[in-house]
mmCIF file of C-alpha atoms in Angstrom:
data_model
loop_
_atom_site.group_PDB
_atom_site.id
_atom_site.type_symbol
_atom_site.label_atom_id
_atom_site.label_comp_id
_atom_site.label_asym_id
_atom_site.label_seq_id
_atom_site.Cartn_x
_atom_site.Cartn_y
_atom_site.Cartn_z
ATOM 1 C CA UNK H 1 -25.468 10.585 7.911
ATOM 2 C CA UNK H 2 -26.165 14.187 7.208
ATOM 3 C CA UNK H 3 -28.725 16.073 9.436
ATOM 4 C CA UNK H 4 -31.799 16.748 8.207
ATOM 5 C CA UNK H 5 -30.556 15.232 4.570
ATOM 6 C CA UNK H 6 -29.863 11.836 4.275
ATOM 7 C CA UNK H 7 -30.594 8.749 6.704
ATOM 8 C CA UNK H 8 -30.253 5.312 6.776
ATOM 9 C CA UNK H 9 -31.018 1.655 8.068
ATOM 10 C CA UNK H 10 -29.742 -1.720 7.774
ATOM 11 C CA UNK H 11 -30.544 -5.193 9.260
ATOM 12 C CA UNK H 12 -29.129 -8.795 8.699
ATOM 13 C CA UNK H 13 -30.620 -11.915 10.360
ATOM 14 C CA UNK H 14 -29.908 -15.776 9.917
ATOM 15 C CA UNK H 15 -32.169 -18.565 10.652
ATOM 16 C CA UNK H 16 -30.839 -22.099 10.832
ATOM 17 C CA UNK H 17 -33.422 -25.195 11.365
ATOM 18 C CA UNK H 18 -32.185 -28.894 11.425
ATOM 19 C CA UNK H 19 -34.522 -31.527 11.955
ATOM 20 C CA UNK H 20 -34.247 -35.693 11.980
ATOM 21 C CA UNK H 21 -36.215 -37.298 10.088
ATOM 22 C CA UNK H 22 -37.722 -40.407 11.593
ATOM 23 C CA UNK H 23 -37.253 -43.947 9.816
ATOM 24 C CA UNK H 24 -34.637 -42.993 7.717
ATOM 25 C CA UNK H 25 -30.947 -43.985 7.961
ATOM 26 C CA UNK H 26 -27.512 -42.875 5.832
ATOM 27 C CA UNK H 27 -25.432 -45.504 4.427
ATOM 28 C CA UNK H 28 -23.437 -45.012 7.279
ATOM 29 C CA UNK H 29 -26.048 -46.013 9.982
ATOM 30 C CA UNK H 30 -27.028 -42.231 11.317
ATOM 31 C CA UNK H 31 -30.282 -40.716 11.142
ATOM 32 C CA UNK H 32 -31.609 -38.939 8.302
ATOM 33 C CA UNK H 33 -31.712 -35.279 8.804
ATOM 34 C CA UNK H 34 -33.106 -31.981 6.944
ATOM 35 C CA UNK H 35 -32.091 -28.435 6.722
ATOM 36 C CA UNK H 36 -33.375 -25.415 6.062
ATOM 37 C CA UNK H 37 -30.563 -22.393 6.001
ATOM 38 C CA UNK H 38 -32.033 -18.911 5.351
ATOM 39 C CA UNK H 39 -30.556 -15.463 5.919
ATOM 40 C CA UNK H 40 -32.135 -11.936 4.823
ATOM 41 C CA UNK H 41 -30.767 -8.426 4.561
ATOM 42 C CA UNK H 42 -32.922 -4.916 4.419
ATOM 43 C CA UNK H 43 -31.496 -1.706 3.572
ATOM 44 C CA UNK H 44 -33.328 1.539 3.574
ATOM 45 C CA UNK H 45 -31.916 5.130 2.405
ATOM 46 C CA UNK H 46 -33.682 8.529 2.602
ATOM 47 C CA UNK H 47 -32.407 11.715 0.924
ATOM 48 C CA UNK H 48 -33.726 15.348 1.845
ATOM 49 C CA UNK H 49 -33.498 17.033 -1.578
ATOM 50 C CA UNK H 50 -35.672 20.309 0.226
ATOM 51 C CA UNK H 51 -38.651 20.676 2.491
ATOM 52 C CA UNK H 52 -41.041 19.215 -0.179
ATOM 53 C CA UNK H 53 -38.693 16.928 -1.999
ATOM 54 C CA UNK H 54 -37.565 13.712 -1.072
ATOM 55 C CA UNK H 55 -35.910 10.146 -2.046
ATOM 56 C CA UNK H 56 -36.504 6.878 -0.658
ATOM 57 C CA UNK H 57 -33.841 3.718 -1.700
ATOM 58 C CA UNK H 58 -35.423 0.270 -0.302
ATOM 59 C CA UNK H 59 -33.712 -3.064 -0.613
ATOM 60 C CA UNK H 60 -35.052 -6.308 0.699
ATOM 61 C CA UNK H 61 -32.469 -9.191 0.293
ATOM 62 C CA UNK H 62 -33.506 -13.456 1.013
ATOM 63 C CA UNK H 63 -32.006 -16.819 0.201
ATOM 64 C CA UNK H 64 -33.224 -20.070 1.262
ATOM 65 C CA UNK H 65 -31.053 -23.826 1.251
ATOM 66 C CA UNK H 66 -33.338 -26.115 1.678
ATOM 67 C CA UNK H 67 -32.285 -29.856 1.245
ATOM 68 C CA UNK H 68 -35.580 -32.003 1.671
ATOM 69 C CA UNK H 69 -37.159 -34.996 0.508
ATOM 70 C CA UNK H 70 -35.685 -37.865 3.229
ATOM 71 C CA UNK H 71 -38.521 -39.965 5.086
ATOM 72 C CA UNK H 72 -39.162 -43.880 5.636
ATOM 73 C CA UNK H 73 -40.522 -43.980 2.281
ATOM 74 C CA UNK H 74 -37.374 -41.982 0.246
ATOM 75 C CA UNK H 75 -33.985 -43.155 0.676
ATOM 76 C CA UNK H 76 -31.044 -40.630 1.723
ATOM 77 C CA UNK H 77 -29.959 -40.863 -2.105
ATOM 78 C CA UNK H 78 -32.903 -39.301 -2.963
ATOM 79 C CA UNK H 79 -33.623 -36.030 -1.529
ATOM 80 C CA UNK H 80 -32.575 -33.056 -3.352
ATOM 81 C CA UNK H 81 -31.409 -29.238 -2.555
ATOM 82 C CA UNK H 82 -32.851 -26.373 -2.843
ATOM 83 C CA UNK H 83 -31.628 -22.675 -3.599
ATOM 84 C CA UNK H 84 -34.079 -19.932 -3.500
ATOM 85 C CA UNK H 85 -32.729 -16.382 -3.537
ATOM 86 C CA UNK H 86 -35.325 -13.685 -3.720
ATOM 87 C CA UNK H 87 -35.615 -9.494 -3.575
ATOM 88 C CA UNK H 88 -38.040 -6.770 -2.851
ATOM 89 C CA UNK H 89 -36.898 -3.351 -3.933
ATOM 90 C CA UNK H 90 -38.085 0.170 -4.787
ATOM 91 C CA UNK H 91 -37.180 3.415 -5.761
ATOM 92 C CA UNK H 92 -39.545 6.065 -4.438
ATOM 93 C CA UNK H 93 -40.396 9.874 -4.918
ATOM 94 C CA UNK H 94 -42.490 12.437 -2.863
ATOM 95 C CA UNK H 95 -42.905 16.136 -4.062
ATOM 96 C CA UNK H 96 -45.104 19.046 -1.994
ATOM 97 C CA UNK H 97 -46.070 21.587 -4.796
ATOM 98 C CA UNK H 98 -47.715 24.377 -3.073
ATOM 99 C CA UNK H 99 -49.986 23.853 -0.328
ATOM 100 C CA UNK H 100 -53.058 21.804 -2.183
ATOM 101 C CA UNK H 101 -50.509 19.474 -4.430
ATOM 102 C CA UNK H 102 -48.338 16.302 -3.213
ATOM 103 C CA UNK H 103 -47.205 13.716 -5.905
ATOM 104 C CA UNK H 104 -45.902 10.049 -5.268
ATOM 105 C CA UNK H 105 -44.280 7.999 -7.662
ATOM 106 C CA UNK H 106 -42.157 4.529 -7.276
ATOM 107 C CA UNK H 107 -40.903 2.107 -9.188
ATOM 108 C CA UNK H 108 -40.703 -1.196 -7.440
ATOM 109 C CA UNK H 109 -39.033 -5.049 -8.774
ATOM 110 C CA UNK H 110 -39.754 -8.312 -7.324
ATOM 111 C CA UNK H 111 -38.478 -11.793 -7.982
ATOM 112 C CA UNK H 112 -38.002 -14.892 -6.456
ATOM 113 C CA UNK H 113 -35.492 -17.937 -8.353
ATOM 114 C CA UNK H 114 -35.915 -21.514 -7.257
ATOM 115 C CA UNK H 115 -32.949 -24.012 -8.034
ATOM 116 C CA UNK H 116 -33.686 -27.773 -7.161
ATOM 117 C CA UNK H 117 -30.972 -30.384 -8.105
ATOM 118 C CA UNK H 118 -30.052 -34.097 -7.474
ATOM 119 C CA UNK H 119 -27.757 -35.676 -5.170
ATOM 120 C CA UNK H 120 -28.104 -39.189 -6.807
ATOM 121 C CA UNK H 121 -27.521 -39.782 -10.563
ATOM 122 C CA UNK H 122 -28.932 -43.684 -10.596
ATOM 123 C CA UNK H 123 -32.108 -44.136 -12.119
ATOM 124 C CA UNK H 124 -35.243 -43.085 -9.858
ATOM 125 C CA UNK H 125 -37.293 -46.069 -8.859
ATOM 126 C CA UNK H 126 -40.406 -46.689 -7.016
ATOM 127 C CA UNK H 127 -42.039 -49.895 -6.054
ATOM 128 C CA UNK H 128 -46.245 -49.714 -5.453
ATOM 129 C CA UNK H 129 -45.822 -52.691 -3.076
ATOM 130 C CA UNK H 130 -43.434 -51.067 -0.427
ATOM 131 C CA UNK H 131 -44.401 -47.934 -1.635
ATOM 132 C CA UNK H 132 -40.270 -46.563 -1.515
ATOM 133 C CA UNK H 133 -38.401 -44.296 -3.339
ATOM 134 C CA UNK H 134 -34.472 -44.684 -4.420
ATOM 135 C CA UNK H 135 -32.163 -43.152 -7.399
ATOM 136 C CA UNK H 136 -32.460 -39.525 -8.284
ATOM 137 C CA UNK H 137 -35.801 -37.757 -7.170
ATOM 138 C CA UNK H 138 -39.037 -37.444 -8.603
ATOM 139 C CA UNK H 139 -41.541 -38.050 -6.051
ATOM 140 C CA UNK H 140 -41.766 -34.349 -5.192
ATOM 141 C CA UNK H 141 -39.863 -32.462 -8.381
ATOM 142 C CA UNK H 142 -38.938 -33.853 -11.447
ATOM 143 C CA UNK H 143 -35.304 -32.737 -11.320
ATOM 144 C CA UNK H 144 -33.510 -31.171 -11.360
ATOM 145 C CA UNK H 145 -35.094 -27.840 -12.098
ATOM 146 C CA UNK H 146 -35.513 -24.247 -11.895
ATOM 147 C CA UNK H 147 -38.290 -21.349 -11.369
ATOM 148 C CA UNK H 148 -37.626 -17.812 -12.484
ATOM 149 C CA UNK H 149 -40.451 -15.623 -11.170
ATOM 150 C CA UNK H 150 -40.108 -11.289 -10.815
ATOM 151 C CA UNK H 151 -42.397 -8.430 -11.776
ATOM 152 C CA UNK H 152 -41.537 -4.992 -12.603
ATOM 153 C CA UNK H 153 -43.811 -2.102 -10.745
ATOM 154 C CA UNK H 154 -44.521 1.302 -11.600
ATOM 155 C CA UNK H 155 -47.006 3.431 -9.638
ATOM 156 C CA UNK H 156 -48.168 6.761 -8.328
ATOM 157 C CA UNK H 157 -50.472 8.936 -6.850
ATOM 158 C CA UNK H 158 -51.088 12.761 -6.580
ATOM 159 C CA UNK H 159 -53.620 14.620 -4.078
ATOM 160 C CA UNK H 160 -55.008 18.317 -4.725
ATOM 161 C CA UNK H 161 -57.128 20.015 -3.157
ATOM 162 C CA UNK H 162 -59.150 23.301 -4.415
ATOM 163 C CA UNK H 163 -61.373 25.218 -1.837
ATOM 164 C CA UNK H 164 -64.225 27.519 -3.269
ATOM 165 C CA UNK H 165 -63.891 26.241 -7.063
ATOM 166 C CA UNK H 166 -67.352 25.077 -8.665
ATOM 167 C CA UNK H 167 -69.864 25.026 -5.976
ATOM 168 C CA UNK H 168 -67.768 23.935 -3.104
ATOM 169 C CA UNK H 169 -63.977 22.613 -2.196
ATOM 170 C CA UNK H 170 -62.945 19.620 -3.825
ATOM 171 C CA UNK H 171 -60.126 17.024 -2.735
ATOM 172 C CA UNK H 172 -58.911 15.434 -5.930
ATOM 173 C CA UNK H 173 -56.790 12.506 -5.604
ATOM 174 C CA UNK H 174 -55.661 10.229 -8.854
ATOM 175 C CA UNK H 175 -53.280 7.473 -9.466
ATOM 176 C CA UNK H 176 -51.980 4.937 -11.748
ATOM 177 C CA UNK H 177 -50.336 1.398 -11.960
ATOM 178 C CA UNK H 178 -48.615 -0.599 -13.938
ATOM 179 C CA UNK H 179 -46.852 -3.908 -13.835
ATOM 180 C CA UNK H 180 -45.499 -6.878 -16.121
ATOM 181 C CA UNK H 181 -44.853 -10.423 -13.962
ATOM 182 C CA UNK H 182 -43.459 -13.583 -15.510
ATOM 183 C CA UNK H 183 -43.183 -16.675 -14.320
ATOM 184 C CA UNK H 184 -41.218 -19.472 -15.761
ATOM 185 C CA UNK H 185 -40.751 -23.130 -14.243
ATOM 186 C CA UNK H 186 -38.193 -24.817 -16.390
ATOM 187 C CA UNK H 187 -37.241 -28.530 -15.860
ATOM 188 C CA UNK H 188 -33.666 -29.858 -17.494
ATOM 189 C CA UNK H 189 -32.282 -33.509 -18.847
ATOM 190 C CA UNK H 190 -32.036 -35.825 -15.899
ATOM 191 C CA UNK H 191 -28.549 -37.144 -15.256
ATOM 192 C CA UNK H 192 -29.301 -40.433 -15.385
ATOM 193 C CA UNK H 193 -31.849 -40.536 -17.883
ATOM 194 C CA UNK H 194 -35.717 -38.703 -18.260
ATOM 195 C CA UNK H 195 -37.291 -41.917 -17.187
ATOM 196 C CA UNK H 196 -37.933 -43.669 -13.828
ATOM 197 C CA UNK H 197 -38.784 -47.389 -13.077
ATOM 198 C CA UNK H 198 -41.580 -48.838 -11.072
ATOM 199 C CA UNK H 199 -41.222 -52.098 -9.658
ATOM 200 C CA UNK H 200 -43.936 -54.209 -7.954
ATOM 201 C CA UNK H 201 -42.575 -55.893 -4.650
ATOM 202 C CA UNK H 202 -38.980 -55.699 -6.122
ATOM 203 C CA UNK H 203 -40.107 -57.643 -9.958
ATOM 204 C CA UNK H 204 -39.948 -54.621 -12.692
ATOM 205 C CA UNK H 205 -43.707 -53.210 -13.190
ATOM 206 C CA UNK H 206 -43.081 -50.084 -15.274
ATOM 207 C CA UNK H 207 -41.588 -47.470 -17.005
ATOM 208 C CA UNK H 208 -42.688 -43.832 -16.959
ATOM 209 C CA UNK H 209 -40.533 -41.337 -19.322
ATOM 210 C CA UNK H 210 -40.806 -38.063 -19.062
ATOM 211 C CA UNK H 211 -41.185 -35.014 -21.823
ATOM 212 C CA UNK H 212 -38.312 -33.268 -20.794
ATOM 213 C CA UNK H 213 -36.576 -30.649 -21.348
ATOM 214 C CA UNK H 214 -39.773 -28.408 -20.737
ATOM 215 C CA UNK H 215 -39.828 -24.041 -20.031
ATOM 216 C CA UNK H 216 -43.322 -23.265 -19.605
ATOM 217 C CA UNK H 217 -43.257 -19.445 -19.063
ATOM 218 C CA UNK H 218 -45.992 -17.045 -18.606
ATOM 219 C CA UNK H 219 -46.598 -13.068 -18.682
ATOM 220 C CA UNK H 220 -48.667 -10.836 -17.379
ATOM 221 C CA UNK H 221 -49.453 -7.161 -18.127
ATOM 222 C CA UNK H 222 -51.632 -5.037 -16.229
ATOM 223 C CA UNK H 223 -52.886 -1.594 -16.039
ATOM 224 C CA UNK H 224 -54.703 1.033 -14.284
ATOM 225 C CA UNK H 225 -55.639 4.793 -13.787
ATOM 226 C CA UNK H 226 -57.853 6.084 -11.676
ATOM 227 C CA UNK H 227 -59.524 9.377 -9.991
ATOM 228 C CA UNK H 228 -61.840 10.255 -7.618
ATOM 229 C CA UNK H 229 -63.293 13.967 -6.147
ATOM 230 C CA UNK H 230 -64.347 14.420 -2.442
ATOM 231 C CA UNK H 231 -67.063 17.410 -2.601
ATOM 232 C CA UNK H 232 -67.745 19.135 -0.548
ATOM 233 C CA UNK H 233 -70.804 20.854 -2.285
ATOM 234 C CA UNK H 234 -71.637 22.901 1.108
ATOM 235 C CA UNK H 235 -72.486 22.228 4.770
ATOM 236 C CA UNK H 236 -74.677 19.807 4.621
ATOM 237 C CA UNK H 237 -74.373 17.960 1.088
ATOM 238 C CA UNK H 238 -70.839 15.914 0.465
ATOM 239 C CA UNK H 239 -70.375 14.168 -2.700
ATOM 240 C CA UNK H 240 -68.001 11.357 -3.701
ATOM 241 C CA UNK H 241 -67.250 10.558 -7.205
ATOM 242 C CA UNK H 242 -64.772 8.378 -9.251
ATOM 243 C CA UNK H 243 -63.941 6.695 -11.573
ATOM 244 C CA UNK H 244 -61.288 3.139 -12.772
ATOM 245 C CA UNK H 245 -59.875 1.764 -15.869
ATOM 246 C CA UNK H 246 -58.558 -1.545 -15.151
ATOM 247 C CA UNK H 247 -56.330 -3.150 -18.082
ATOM 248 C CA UNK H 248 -55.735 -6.655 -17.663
ATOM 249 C CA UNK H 249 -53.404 -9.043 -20.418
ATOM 250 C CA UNK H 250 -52.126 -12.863 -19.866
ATOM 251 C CA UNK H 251 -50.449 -14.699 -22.485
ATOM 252 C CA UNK H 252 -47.966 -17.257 -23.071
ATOM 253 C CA UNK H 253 -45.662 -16.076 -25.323
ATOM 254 C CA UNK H 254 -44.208 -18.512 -27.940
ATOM 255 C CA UNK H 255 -41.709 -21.228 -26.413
ATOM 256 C CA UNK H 256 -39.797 -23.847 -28.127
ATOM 257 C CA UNK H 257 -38.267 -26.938 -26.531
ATOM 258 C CA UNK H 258 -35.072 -28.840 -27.279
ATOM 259 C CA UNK H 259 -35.341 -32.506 -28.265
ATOM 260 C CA UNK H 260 -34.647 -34.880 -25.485
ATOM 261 C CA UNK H 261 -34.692 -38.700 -25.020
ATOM 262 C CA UNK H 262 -38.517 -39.624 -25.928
ATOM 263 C CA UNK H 263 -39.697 -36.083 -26.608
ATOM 264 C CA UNK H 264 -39.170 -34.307 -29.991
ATOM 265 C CA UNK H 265 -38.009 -30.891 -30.548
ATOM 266 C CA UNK H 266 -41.342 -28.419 -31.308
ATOM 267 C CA UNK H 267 -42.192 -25.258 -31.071
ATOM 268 C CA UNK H 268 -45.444 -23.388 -29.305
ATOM 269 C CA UNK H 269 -47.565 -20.791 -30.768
ATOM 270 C CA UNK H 270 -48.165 -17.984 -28.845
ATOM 271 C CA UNK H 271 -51.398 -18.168 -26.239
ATOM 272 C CA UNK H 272 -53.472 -15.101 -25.830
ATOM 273 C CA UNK H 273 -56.355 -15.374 -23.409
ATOM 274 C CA UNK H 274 -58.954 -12.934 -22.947
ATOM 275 C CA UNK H 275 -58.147 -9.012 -22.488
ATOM 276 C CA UNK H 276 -59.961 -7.226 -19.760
ATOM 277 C CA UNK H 277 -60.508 -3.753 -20.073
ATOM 278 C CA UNK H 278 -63.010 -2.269 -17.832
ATOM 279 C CA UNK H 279 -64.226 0.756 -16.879
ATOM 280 C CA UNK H 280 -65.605 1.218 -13.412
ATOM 281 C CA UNK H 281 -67.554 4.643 -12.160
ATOM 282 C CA UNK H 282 -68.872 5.128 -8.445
ATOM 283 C CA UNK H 283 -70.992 8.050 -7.058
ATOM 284 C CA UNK H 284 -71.894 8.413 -3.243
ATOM 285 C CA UNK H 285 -72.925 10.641 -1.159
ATOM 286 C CA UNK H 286 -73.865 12.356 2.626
ATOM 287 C CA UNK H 287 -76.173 14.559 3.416
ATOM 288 C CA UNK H 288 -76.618 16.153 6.722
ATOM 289 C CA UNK H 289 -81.100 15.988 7.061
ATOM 290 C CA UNK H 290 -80.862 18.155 9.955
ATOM 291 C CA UNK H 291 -78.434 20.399 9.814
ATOM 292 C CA UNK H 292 -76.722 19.986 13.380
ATOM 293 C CA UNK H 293 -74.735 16.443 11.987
ATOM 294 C CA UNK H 294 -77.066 14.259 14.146
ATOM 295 C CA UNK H 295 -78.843 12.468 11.114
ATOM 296 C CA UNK H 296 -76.921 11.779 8.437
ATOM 297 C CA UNK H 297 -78.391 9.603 4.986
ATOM 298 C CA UNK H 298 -75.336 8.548 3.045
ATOM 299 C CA UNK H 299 -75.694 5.822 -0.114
ATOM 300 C CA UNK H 300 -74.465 5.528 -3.325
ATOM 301 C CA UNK H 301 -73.830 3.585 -6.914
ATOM 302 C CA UNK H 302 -71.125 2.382 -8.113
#
């Protein structure tokens, strides 16, 4: 768009699949069929603030329609759709300091949402005889329902290197990253009740209910730094040190849950499991035996 300032790129593509499904007929005498509908966008801008400076925009678009669930076994009525938009996209930096310094930071987000609802809103029923499915679906879901899944990013990185400074020239090179995921799968009031039937060879067998409304959600936070130093003590002796703290927390936070048809209303306390924190070191080294690079011992410890 400008020269040698600011580019860009852009790209769309659809994908359409349709497939029969074999056994399975509509009320009005056609095959069953089942489609999958997904398109996706990507978008990339880059800005030239100066010779050593520069932005990076990234956006990565989805969405899948998916209606599935059809076969011999599950009538028409009883497959269910599918809406699953999703995103990858980052903001980036990059910044030459110098000739021994270059720094790299980004912040990043992630998700992916799942809807999955009903087409039928008669009671779900299954018989153990002819093994079949009718009424609104629960031999793959329980629905309908909905996942909400994304994580938040933030990392970087620097490099620097030092010739001549202690005993030798030393490549430092350091970084650091952080996230927080969550994950929820959350599953509503059924239309036509939260209950199916089970019949044996047509003669009612059963009745399973089901705990619903439910929002199980959990969250992650995680952490680390890091650093390492490529010496370079002199010709012959190269050293290579580091060391990682790793942070690592998963809990599920407190969740409470309406009252619904043969579930009371109650509330969770939160869930902490254990909390990592760990520090890692590492040493290594190569050194030339010979002098002339032809035999080389290299080990380490970490």
């Amino acid at each position: 768009l400008i020269k040698d300032k600011l580019w860009f790129y852009g790209a769309a593509r659809r994908q359409l699949n349709n497939r029969a499904v074999i056994g399975c007929v509509k009320p009005d005498g056609s095959q069953c069929d089942s489609t999958t509908a997904m398109w996706f966008l990507t978008g990339k801008a880059s800005y030239q603030f100066s010779p050593s400076q520069k932005l990076v925009i990234f956006d990565g678009e989805n969405h899948k329609s998916f209606i599935g669930g059809p076969s011999a076994f599950v009538a028409w009525e009883s497959r269910w759709d599918q809406e699953q938009p999703g995103a990858n996209r980052k903001v980036e930096w990059d910044g030459i300091f110098g000739q021994s310094l270059v720094i790299n930071a980004q912040y990043s987000y992630w998700f992916y949402n799942s809807a999955k609802t009903d087409f039928s809103t008669n009671p779900g029923t299954y018989d153990i005889v002819t093994q079949k499915y009718t009424g609104e679906q629960f031999n793959t879901y329980v629905t309908p329902g909905h996942n909400r899944n994304w994580r938040n990013d933030l990392t970087g990185s620097f490099s620097l290197f030092k010739k001549g400074w202690i005993h030798g020239d030393h490549s430092f090179k350091g970084g650091w990253d952080y996230f927080q995921e969550h994950n929820s799968f959350v599953t509503e009031n059924r239309p036509s009740g939260n209950y199916s039937l089970i019949f044996n060879n047509g003669a009612p067998y059963e009745l399973t209910t089901y705990n619903l409304p439910v929002v199980p959600i959990q969250s992650l936070n995680y952490g680390a730094i890091y650093v390492k130093d490529d010496w370079s003590v002199n010709r012959r002796l190269s050293l290579d040190l580091g060391l990682r703290f790793d942070h690592y927390n998963l809990f599920i936070p407190a969740e409470s849950r309406d009252a619904g048809a043969f579930a009371s209303a109650i509330t969770f306390p939160m869930v902490q499991f254990a909390i990592w924190n760990k520090v890692v070191p590492r040493l290594h080294l190569a050194y030339d035996v010979s002098g002339n690079a032809k035999t080389v011992i290299k080990g380490g410890w970490g």
